[in-house]
Amino acid sequence: MSGRRDDPPAVAAWILSRALPESERDAFLGDLEESFRMDILPHRGPAAARRWYWAQALRAPLFLRGSGHSPRTPLTAHGDGHMLNTINDLRFALRLLARNPGFTSLALLTLALGIGATTAIFSAVYPIIMQPLPYPHADRVHMIYEREKKDGQTSYLGYSTFADLARDSKSFASMAAMGQGNVTLTGGDQPVQLETQRVSPAYFDVLGVHAAIGRTFRAEDDVQNTPRVVILSDGLWRSRFGADTSVVGKTITLSDVPFIVIGVMPRGFENVLAPGAQGWTPLRYLVTDPWGCRDCRHLRVVGRLKDGVTDAAAAREMDVIFGRIVHDYPDKYSSIGLVMPTVQADVSHAARPVLFALLGAVALVLLIACANVTNLLLARAALRQGELSVRAALGAARGRVIRQLVTESLLLAALGGGAGVLVAIGGVRALVALSPAGLPRTAAIHVNTPVLLFALALVAVVGIGFGLVPALHATRADLHNGVKQGMRRVGGASRITRASLVVSEVALAIVLLVGSGLLLRSMARVFAINPGFEPAHVLTMQVNAGGARLANDTAVRAYYDRVLAAVRSVPGVEAAALTNQLPMSGDYDGQGVHIEAHPAANPADDPSPFRYSVSPGYFETMRIPLIRGRLINEHDRADSPLIALVNESFAKKYWPGADPIGQRVSMMDPVKGPWLEVVGVVADVQQLSLSSDKHDGIYAPETQWQYADRGMSLVVRTKGNPAALADATRGAVWSVEKDQPIERVATAAQLVSQSEAQRRFALVLFEVFAAAAFVLAVAGIYGVLAGTVTERLREIGVRAALGASRGDILAMIVRQGLGLTAVGAGIGIVAALGLSRLLTSLLFGVSALDPATYIAVTAVLGVVALGACLVPALRAARVDPIATLRAE
Amino acid sequence: MPPATLGELEQLVLLAIARLGDDAYGVTVRREIAVRTRRDLSFGSVYTTLTRLEAKGFVASRVGAPTPERGGRRKKHYLISAAGRRALHRSLNAIRTMARGIDASWEMP
């Protein structure tokens, strides 16, 4: 290290060697190094010597000034003159910035926020939408869905359909079906619940990834009644197995069943199709399994196209195959074809509108920020008119002056961009923390090289963009006049430019304000929706029933009864019940229901409402109102007559004008039943989210369902704060069986609010951007008017001297400011009418053209703009005509 | 064209070169001025002046030998030219003439 410290700083030397003309380079650098070693280093020590060298280097390029080069034959004659010019320009610009700390900090802050926010949003857009997924030839990996005839929605595939497609397709090199799994890993200190993915053997081949240790699946792993195998994720391997490579080949216990570990996936493996999966097991389905049927549509299918097969060719082939399948099994399909998006499109599909809306919004903020900085630069350029005129008079070419000014703005943009990257790093953290659960690839959102390159490009565009306008202005003006008039006058052209900048700022701010106003009103509408139950004072958690002690349905149901009894005895608990799917928790369990009164020609076309398996007391605990008939009670046992309840939407849709009570439905066979008698109608519940329009639901007693669910949601109505009872409730569950994992503990109110997380995410960011835009635009109006008043001081003095009253002058300035605002608002409203349509997918219950929003936004901006006009206007009104004229 | 005049820095640098004889190059010129006048000029200023003097024909330069303490770079030696000597003479004469008679009142305590 010491050797290096005794050498001249290499960077400084390098800069110098680039900046010096060749004739002086060796002598100068040599002299500097000789002095460094002989004079400075021995006396002052290495640190001071290096500082000295830097100081010398930074002052060095000055030595060519006036050294026989006239300004008209600029230094470009030298080979390295450009570099020298640039360094001189930079030093000059730095000095200027340092001399105007007010201007500099305001401009830097504006730019840092604008560039930082844009970069932060881009860092989310990049991995989700633009970056190819981290698989080889990711564009060849496609999802395969059926498209439903009923509503045009896509649905998953039944195993038999998948098996046919995989067997017959020539377009796909490999194809895999996937389901979710949930297992309990035992053998450590505590049992842990693991999320797994159950996949057919080709899954990893489709993605094109290999195991880091061991191997991935082979066809023989998928054969029933052979030893079970499992592949571990890197995270699980590290956290539970201490990153022990010898785990491969060992047997671990998952839900009391032994599994042989055959592989560990690499650390960087990003499993976008099931980001939470900690392990993989083979699917092990047969087409003859009851759950392998064609209308058991619960498997996602993914395939990799063969090299050279186009998307269109694959789609044609698959359509033919699927058409044949539907032809062979007409009563199993209500689908009208297949849909095959790329995995990339599929994964980013939901997030796309939000991200694009946010990118658009933040781009508007950046534009406003640039407009503001341009305004600041213009105002300053006006003050520098004298300096620039002198330069021109001394022979500086126009291009040379423009270069100086653009260098200044680029420097400003670079400094702002540097600070902006810091803003972006913080912003990305906030973004990921705020992001809704559905946002894919959040782990890949960070400030990386492509994001930094984006920021760099922004700096370049922004720096040249807002620098060129004032530079062209400043140099176009008659520079001779500039010399004569000093700094007093500003060209009319510049005033027009500044006015139009303010107009565009106001217009952009209106667009953003309208956007966030629409989102805000949507949010209010959404939260005004009745969820169908009373979320206040309700605690929820998922309880599981697994393991050898709960091996059969009887044991599981007895366990659930004891859990309910234990929880109901917790002090502060009013009521408790169980349900197989919990509203707004992400649960989605649909079931085909056949109605006895009007059988469908194709049973596959029958309704598929949400199916709820609930314990007695569920409706009372959730406070779901009973409309007709009766609720489920303790007498509805497995051996009593089979019953069902439907909700209002279902009753109205399928028995219009008839009494639903006493009607019969089947959730099994459309002909043989068994038939369930409808005994009651309850109010609709929002299952998916507040804004969802999917309502149809059917309820049956848990005890009467064909099997006992191994995971049920416990709902608990409490007297006080539900969150406060979480521990006591958990303790009560564990008092029954201490090894059963408990998951997703949340209050119902949290679930309701989370169900709109994506909307909230967009709203929060839009509000932040709109607020920034608003402040910047108002600052812009104020700045321009304040500048105008300063420039027109003499004219105002003359007017006052000629008898204009204070009121006249006040009105004149306010009129000017409000005029600009009005023009900007007009343009902004027109733009917002067009642009807010892009938000449509995020709006709810509010038209993109909602007049109230437009009026409110314009009014608010108008009032604040008036305030911003009044301050400079009052200053103008106080102008003393005598003093002003005397100052001439 | 009237004979070129010398600026203060030009005078100092020319005087330093004159004193240094055949050992005048950047480092020694700067050191000579620093030692005698306690003015710590930057190399930038020294070179600006040297380049200007050379352009006016007051000094001539020749490239010398590289030495290790210079990172193997060559020196540029300067010699005062006849025109330089004349200009220096003129300039110092002017100063002496102008200062004559007021020296006493300028004596520092």
PDB file of C-alpha atoms in Angstrom, chain A residues 570-758:
ATOM      1  CA  VAL A 570     -60.844 -18.618  25.357  1.00  0.00           C
ATOM      2  CA  PRO A 571     -61.874 -15.529  27.368  1.00  0.00           C
ATOM      3  CA  GLY A 572     -62.893 -12.705  25.040  1.00  0.00           C
ATOM      4  CA  VAL A 573     -64.047 -15.023  22.258  1.00  0.00           C
ATOM      5  CA  GLU A 574     -67.687 -14.575  21.348  1.00  0.00           C
ATOM      6  CA  ALA A 575     -67.997 -17.137  18.592  1.00  0.00           C
ATOM      7  CA  ALA A 576     -65.765 -19.340  16.435  1.00  0.00           C
ATOM      8  CA  ALA A 577     -66.240 -21.478  13.345  1.00  0.00           C
ATOM      9  CA  LEU A 578     -64.320 -23.156  10.521  1.00  0.00           C
ATOM     10  CA  THR A 579     -64.489 -22.749   6.757  1.00  0.00           C
ATOM     11  CA  ASN A 580     -62.585 -24.363   3.913  1.00  0.00           C
ATOM     12  CA  GLN A 581     -62.185 -21.026   2.172  1.00  0.00           C
ATOM     13  CA  LEU A 582     -61.883 -17.656   3.745  1.00  0.00           C
ATOM     14  CA  PRO A 583     -63.155 -14.521   2.019  1.00  0.00           C
ATOM     15  CA  MET A 584     -60.424 -12.160   0.740  1.00  0.00           C
ATOM     16  CA  SER A 585     -57.606 -14.438   1.770  1.00  0.00           C
ATOM     17  CA  GLY A 586     -56.735 -15.524  -1.755  1.00  0.00           C
ATOM     18  CA  ASP A 587     -58.664 -18.775  -1.340  1.00  0.00           C
ATOM     19  CA  TYR A 588     -60.535 -19.787  -4.475  1.00  0.00           C
ATOM     20  CA  ASP A 589     -62.406 -23.060  -4.525  1.00  0.00           C
ATOM     21  CA  GLY A 590     -65.020 -23.354  -7.256  1.00  0.00           C
ATOM     22  CA  GLN A 591     -67.238 -26.360  -7.700  1.00  0.00           C
ATOM     23  CA  GLY A 592     -69.489 -27.473 -10.541  1.00  0.00           C
ATOM     24  CA  VAL A 593     -73.114 -27.500  -9.340  1.00  0.00           C
ATOM     25  CA  HIS A 594     -75.877 -29.304 -11.209  1.00  0.00           C
ATOM     26  CA  ILE A 595     -79.401 -28.068 -10.661  1.00  0.00           C
ATOM     27  CA  GLU A 596     -82.100 -30.725 -10.645  1.00  0.00           C
ATOM     28  CA  ALA A 597     -84.808 -28.377 -11.920  1.00  0.00           C
ATOM     29  CA  HIS A 598     -83.030 -27.592 -15.184  1.00  0.00           C
ATOM     30  CA  PRO A 599     -80.290 -30.000 -16.230  1.00  0.00           C
ATOM     31  CA  ALA A 600     -77.884 -28.629 -18.813  1.00  0.00           C
ATOM     32  CA  ALA A 601     -77.319 -30.374 -22.127  1.00  0.00           C
ATOM     33  CA  ASN A 602     -73.619 -30.326 -21.373  1.00  0.00           C
ATOM     34  CA  PRO A 603     -72.988 -30.708 -17.613  1.00  0.00           C
ATOM     35  CA  ALA A 604     -69.674 -28.910 -18.092  1.00  0.00           C
ATOM     36  CA  ASP A 605     -71.691 -25.756 -18.776  1.00  0.00           C
ATOM     37  CA  ASP A 606     -73.319 -25.847 -15.325  1.00  0.00           C
ATOM     38  CA  PRO A 607     -72.559 -23.070 -12.831  1.00  0.00           C
ATOM     39  CA  SER A 608     -69.382 -23.281 -10.796  1.00  0.00           C
ATOM     40  CA  PRO A 609     -69.922 -21.114  -7.712  1.00  0.00           C
ATOM     41  CA  PHE A 610     -67.569 -20.760  -4.769  1.00  0.00           C
ATOM     42  CA  ARG A 611     -67.976 -23.867  -2.622  1.00  0.00           C
ATOM     43  CA  TYR A 612     -67.853 -23.350   1.126  1.00  0.00           C
ATOM     44  CA  SER A 613     -67.594 -26.240   3.566  1.00  0.00           C
ATOM     45  CA  VAL A 614     -68.383 -24.668   6.919  1.00  0.00           C
ATOM     46  CA  SER A 615     -68.960 -25.666  10.498  1.00  0.00           C
ATOM     47  CA  PRO A 616     -72.130 -24.682  12.327  1.00  0.00           C
ATOM     48  CA  GLY A 617     -71.851 -21.123  13.608  1.00  0.00           C
ATOM     49  CA  TYR A 618     -69.941 -19.837  10.555  1.00  0.00           C
ATOM     50  CA  PHE A 619     -72.642 -17.385   9.437  1.00  0.00           C
ATOM     51  CA  GLU A 620     -73.202 -16.173  12.995  1.00  0.00           C
ATOM     52  CA  THR A 621     -69.473 -15.641  13.552  1.00  0.00           C
ATOM     53  CA  MET A 622     -69.001 -13.771  10.273  1.00  0.00           C
ATOM     54  CA  ARG A 623     -72.411 -12.077  10.662  1.00  0.00           C
ATOM     55  CA  ILE A 624     -73.494 -13.054   7.159  1.00  0.00           C
ATOM     56  CA  PRO A 625     -77.209 -12.225   7.101  1.00  0.00           C
ATOM     57  CA  LEU A 626     -79.764 -15.004   6.524  1.00  0.00           C
ATOM     58  CA  ILE A 627     -82.299 -13.975   3.887  1.00  0.00           C
ATOM     59  CA  ARG A 628     -84.619 -16.976   3.858  1.00  0.00           C
ATOM     60  CA  GLY A 629     -84.860 -20.437   5.392  1.00  0.00           C
ATOM     61  CA  ARG A 630     -82.428 -21.604   8.040  1.00  0.00           C
ATOM     62  CA  LEU A 631     -78.700 -21.752   8.749  1.00  0.00           C
ATOM     63  CA  ILE A 632     -76.483 -24.804   9.278  1.00  0.00           C
ATOM     64  CA  ASN A 633     -76.720 -26.181  12.831  1.00  0.00           C
ATOM     65  CA  GLU A 634     -75.345 -28.943  15.057  1.00  0.00           C
ATOM     66  CA  HIS A 635     -77.979 -31.375  13.828  1.00  0.00           C
ATOM     67  CA  ASP A 636     -76.578 -31.396  10.276  1.00  0.00           C
ATOM     68  CA  ARG A 637     -74.354 -34.418  10.783  1.00  0.00           C
ATOM     69  CA  ALA A 638     -72.812 -36.768   8.240  1.00  0.00           C
ATOM     70  CA  ASP A 639     -75.720 -39.171   8.611  1.00  0.00           C
ATOM     71  CA  SER A 640     -78.541 -36.622   8.470  1.00  0.00           C
ATOM     72  CA  PRO A 641     -80.225 -35.505   5.198  1.00  0.00           C
ATOM     73  CA  LEU A 642     -77.805 -33.641   2.915  1.00  0.00           C
ATOM     74  CA  ILE A 643     -78.416 -29.903   2.806  1.00  0.00           C
ATOM     75  CA  ALA A 644     -76.974 -26.795   1.186  1.00  0.00           C
ATOM     76  CA  LEU A 645     -77.375 -23.042   1.436  1.00  0.00           C
ATOM     77  CA  VAL A 646     -76.960 -20.749  -1.537  1.00  0.00           C
ATOM     78  CA  ASN A 647     -76.360 -17.047  -1.634  1.00  0.00           C
ATOM     79  CA  GLU A 648     -78.658 -14.422  -3.092  1.00  0.00           C
ATOM     80  CA  SER A 649     -76.880 -14.074  -6.425  1.00  0.00           C
ATOM     81  CA  PHE A 650     -76.959 -17.808  -7.009  1.00  0.00           C
ATOM     82  CA  ALA A 651     -80.655 -18.059  -6.071  1.00  0.00           C
ATOM     83  CA  LYS A 652     -81.646 -15.166  -8.336  1.00  0.00           C
ATOM     84  CA  LYS A 653     -79.633 -16.424 -11.258  1.00  0.00           C
ATOM     85  CA  TYR A 654     -80.657 -20.071 -11.240  1.00  0.00           C
ATOM     86  CA  TRP A 655     -84.168 -20.033  -9.779  1.00  0.00           C
ATOM     87  CA  PRO A 656     -85.453 -16.692 -11.030  1.00  0.00           C
ATOM     88  CA  GLY A 657     -88.952 -16.090  -9.720  1.00  0.00           C
ATOM     89  CA  ALA A 658     -89.044 -19.428  -7.921  1.00  0.00           C
ATOM     90  CA  ASP A 659     -88.526 -20.278  -4.258  1.00  0.00           C
ATOM     91  CA  PRO A 660     -85.021 -21.694  -3.872  1.00  0.00           C
ATOM     92  CA  ILE A 661     -85.950 -23.394  -0.594  1.00  0.00           C
ATOM     93  CA  GLY A 662     -86.593 -27.075  -1.232  1.00  0.00           C
ATOM     94  CA  GLN A 663     -84.791 -27.121  -4.607  1.00  0.00           C
ATOM     95  CA  ARG A 664     -82.180 -29.838  -5.085  1.00  0.00           C
ATOM     96  CA  VAL A 665     -78.623 -29.575  -6.390  1.00  0.00           C
ATOM     97  CA  SER A 666     -75.778 -32.016  -6.900  1.00  0.00           C
ATOM     98  CA  MET A 667     -72.083 -31.273  -6.585  1.00  0.00           C
ATOM     99  CA  MET A 668     -71.170 -34.740  -7.865  1.00  0.00           C
ATOM    100  CA  ASP A 669     -72.981 -36.533 -10.650  1.00  0.00           C
ATOM    101  CA  PRO A 670     -75.492 -34.558 -12.742  1.00  0.00           C
ATOM    102  CA  VAL A 671     -77.821 -37.574 -12.954  1.00  0.00           C
ATOM    103  CA  LYS A 672     -77.221 -39.783  -9.952  1.00  0.00           C
ATOM    104  CA  GLY A 673     -76.539 -37.126  -7.342  1.00  0.00           C
ATOM    105  CA  PRO A 674     -76.261 -37.367  -4.377  1.00  0.00           C
ATOM    106  CA  TRP A 675     -78.749 -34.515  -4.141  1.00  0.00           C
ATOM    107  CA  LEU A 676     -78.564 -31.746  -1.571  1.00  0.00           C
ATOM    108  CA  GLU A 677     -81.684 -29.894  -0.507  1.00  0.00           C
ATOM    109  CA  VAL A 678     -81.434 -26.105  -0.368  1.00  0.00           C
ATOM    110  CA  VAL A 679     -82.600 -25.041   3.098  1.00  0.00           C
ATOM    111  CA  GLY A 680     -81.555 -21.412   3.211  1.00  0.00           C
ATOM    112  CA  VAL A 681     -80.447 -18.309   1.314  1.00  0.00           C
ATOM    113  CA  VAL A 682     -77.774 -16.009   2.735  1.00  0.00           C
ATOM    114  CA  ALA A 683     -76.405 -12.641   1.611  1.00  0.00           C
ATOM    115  CA  ASP A 684     -73.570 -12.450  -0.922  1.00  0.00           C
ATOM    116  CA  VAL A 685     -69.999 -12.289   0.308  1.00  0.00           C
ATOM    117  CA  GLN A 686     -67.080 -10.750  -1.586  1.00  0.00           C
ATOM    118  CA  GLN A 687     -64.801 -13.765  -1.829  1.00  0.00           C
ATOM    119  CA  LEU A 688     -61.944 -12.537  -4.033  1.00  0.00           C
ATOM    120  CA  SER A 689     -61.784  -8.835  -3.283  1.00  0.00           C
ATOM    121  CA  LEU A 690     -64.078  -5.941  -2.547  1.00  0.00           C
ATOM    122  CA  SER A 691     -64.214  -4.976  -6.187  1.00  0.00           C
ATOM    123  CA  SER A 692     -64.746  -8.480  -7.577  1.00  0.00           C
ATOM    124  CA  ASP A 693     -68.008  -9.078  -9.388  1.00  0.00           C
ATOM    125  CA  LYS A 694     -67.905 -12.853  -8.876  1.00  0.00           C
ATOM    126  CA  HIS A 695     -70.486 -13.648  -6.247  1.00  0.00           C
ATOM    127  CA  ASP A 696     -72.229 -17.000  -6.738  1.00  0.00           C
ATOM    128  CA  GLY A 697     -71.678 -19.197  -3.716  1.00  0.00           C
ATOM    129  CA  ILE A 698     -72.928 -22.432  -2.228  1.00  0.00           C
ATOM    130  CA  TYR A 699     -72.474 -23.591   1.373  1.00  0.00           C
ATOM    131  CA  ALA A 700     -72.635 -27.118   2.756  1.00  0.00           C
ATOM    132  CA  PRO A 701     -71.944 -28.498   6.241  1.00  0.00           C
ATOM    133  CA  GLU A 702     -68.319 -29.571   6.554  1.00  0.00           C
ATOM    134  CA  THR A 703     -69.458 -32.836   8.119  1.00  0.00           C
ATOM    135  CA  GLN A 704     -71.443 -33.753   5.002  1.00  0.00           C
ATOM    136  CA  TRP A 705     -68.666 -33.145   2.465  1.00  0.00           C
ATOM    137  CA  GLN A 706     -67.156 -36.223   0.812  1.00  0.00           C
ATOM    138  CA  TYR A 707     -63.809 -35.793   2.553  1.00  0.00           C
ATOM    139  CA  ALA A 708     -62.421 -33.761   5.425  1.00  0.00           C
ATOM    140  CA  ASP A 709     -60.262 -30.800   4.346  1.00  0.00           C
ATOM    141  CA  ARG A 710     -56.782 -31.018   5.856  1.00  0.00           C
ATOM    142  CA  GLY A 711     -56.524 -27.255   6.112  1.00  0.00           C
ATOM    143  CA  MET A 712     -59.373 -25.074   7.368  1.00  0.00           C
ATOM    144  CA  SER A 713     -59.619 -21.416   8.240  1.00  0.00           C
ATOM    145  CA  LEU A 714     -60.631 -20.634  11.772  1.00  0.00           C
ATOM    146  CA  VAL A 715     -62.741 -17.491  12.150  1.00  0.00           C
ATOM    147  CA  VAL A 716     -63.099 -16.043  15.632  1.00  0.00           C
ATOM    148  CA  ARG A 717     -65.366 -13.162  16.665  1.00  0.00           C
ATOM    149  CA  THR A 718     -63.894 -11.354  19.632  1.00  0.00           C
ATOM    150  CA  LYS A 719     -65.266  -8.843  22.099  1.00  0.00           C
ATOM    151  CA  GLY A 720     -62.286  -6.507  21.890  1.00  0.00           C
ATOM    152  CA  ASN A 721     -59.310  -6.053  19.590  1.00  0.00           C
ATOM    153  CA  PRO A 722     -59.065  -9.288  17.585  1.00  0.00           C
ATOM    154  CA  ALA A 723     -55.296  -9.068  17.114  1.00  0.00           C
ATOM    155  CA  ALA A 724     -54.869  -9.133  20.905  1.00  0.00           C
ATOM    156  CA  LEU A 725     -56.400 -12.607  21.047  1.00  0.00           C
ATOM    157  CA  ALA A 726     -54.115 -14.131  18.414  1.00  0.00           C
ATOM    158  CA  ASP A 727     -51.711 -15.713  20.889  1.00  0.00           C
ATOM    159  CA  ALA A 728     -54.428 -17.033  23.175  1.00  0.00           C
ATOM    160  CA  THR A 729     -56.280 -18.540  20.214  1.00  0.00           C
ATOM    161  CA  ARG A 730     -53.148 -20.151  18.853  1.00  0.00           C
ATOM    162  CA  GLY A 731     -52.455 -21.559  22.300  1.00  0.00           C
ATOM    163  CA  ALA A 732     -55.953 -23.020  22.415  1.00  0.00           C
ATOM    164  CA  VAL A 733     -55.421 -24.773  19.059  1.00  0.00           C
ATOM    165  CA  TRP A 734     -52.073 -26.142  20.171  1.00  0.00           C
ATOM    166  CA  SER A 735     -53.579 -27.340  23.441  1.00  0.00           C
ATOM    167  CA  VAL A 736     -55.444 -29.866  21.309  1.00  0.00           C
ATOM    168  CA  GLU A 737     -52.569 -30.989  19.053  1.00  0.00           C
ATOM    169  CA  LYS A 738     -49.223 -29.316  19.605  1.00  0.00           C
ATOM    170  CA  ASP A 739     -47.589 -30.402  16.329  1.00  0.00           C
ATOM    171  CA  GLN A 740     -50.067 -28.877  13.898  1.00  0.00           C
ATOM    172  CA  PRO A 741     -48.772 -25.777  12.111  1.00  0.00           C
ATOM    173  CA  ILE A 742     -50.852 -22.603  12.178  1.00  0.00           C
ATOM    174  CA  GLU A 743     -50.563 -20.222   9.242  1.00  0.00           C
ATOM    175  CA  ARG A 744     -51.646 -16.812   7.974  1.00  0.00           C
ATOM    176  CA  VAL A 745     -52.895 -15.294  11.174  1.00  0.00           C
ATOM    177  CA  ALA A 746     -54.680 -12.061  10.268  1.00  0.00           C
ATOM    178  CA  THR A 747     -57.661 -10.005  11.266  1.00  0.00           C
ATOM    179  CA  ALA A 748     -60.510  -9.973   8.783  1.00  0.00           C
ATOM    180  CA  ALA A 749     -60.065  -6.210   8.488  1.00  0.00           C
ATOM    181  CA  GLN A 750     -56.483  -6.768   7.317  1.00  0.00           C
ATOM    182  CA  LEU A 751     -57.673  -9.272   4.749  1.00  0.00           C
ATOM    183  CA  VAL A 752     -60.235  -6.821   3.386  1.00  0.00           C
ATOM    184  CA  SER A 753     -57.653  -4.112   3.083  1.00  0.00           C
ATOM    185  CA  GLN A 754     -55.031  -6.441   1.557  1.00  0.00           C
ATOM    186  CA  SER A 755     -57.488  -7.650  -1.047  1.00  0.00           C
ATOM    187  CA  GLU A 756     -57.221  -4.196  -2.591  1.00  0.00           C
ATOM    188  CA  ALA A 757     -53.466  -3.993  -2.159  1.00  0.00           C
ATOM    189  CA  GLN A 758     -52.739  -3.492  -5.842  1.00  0.00           C
TER     190      GLN A 758
END
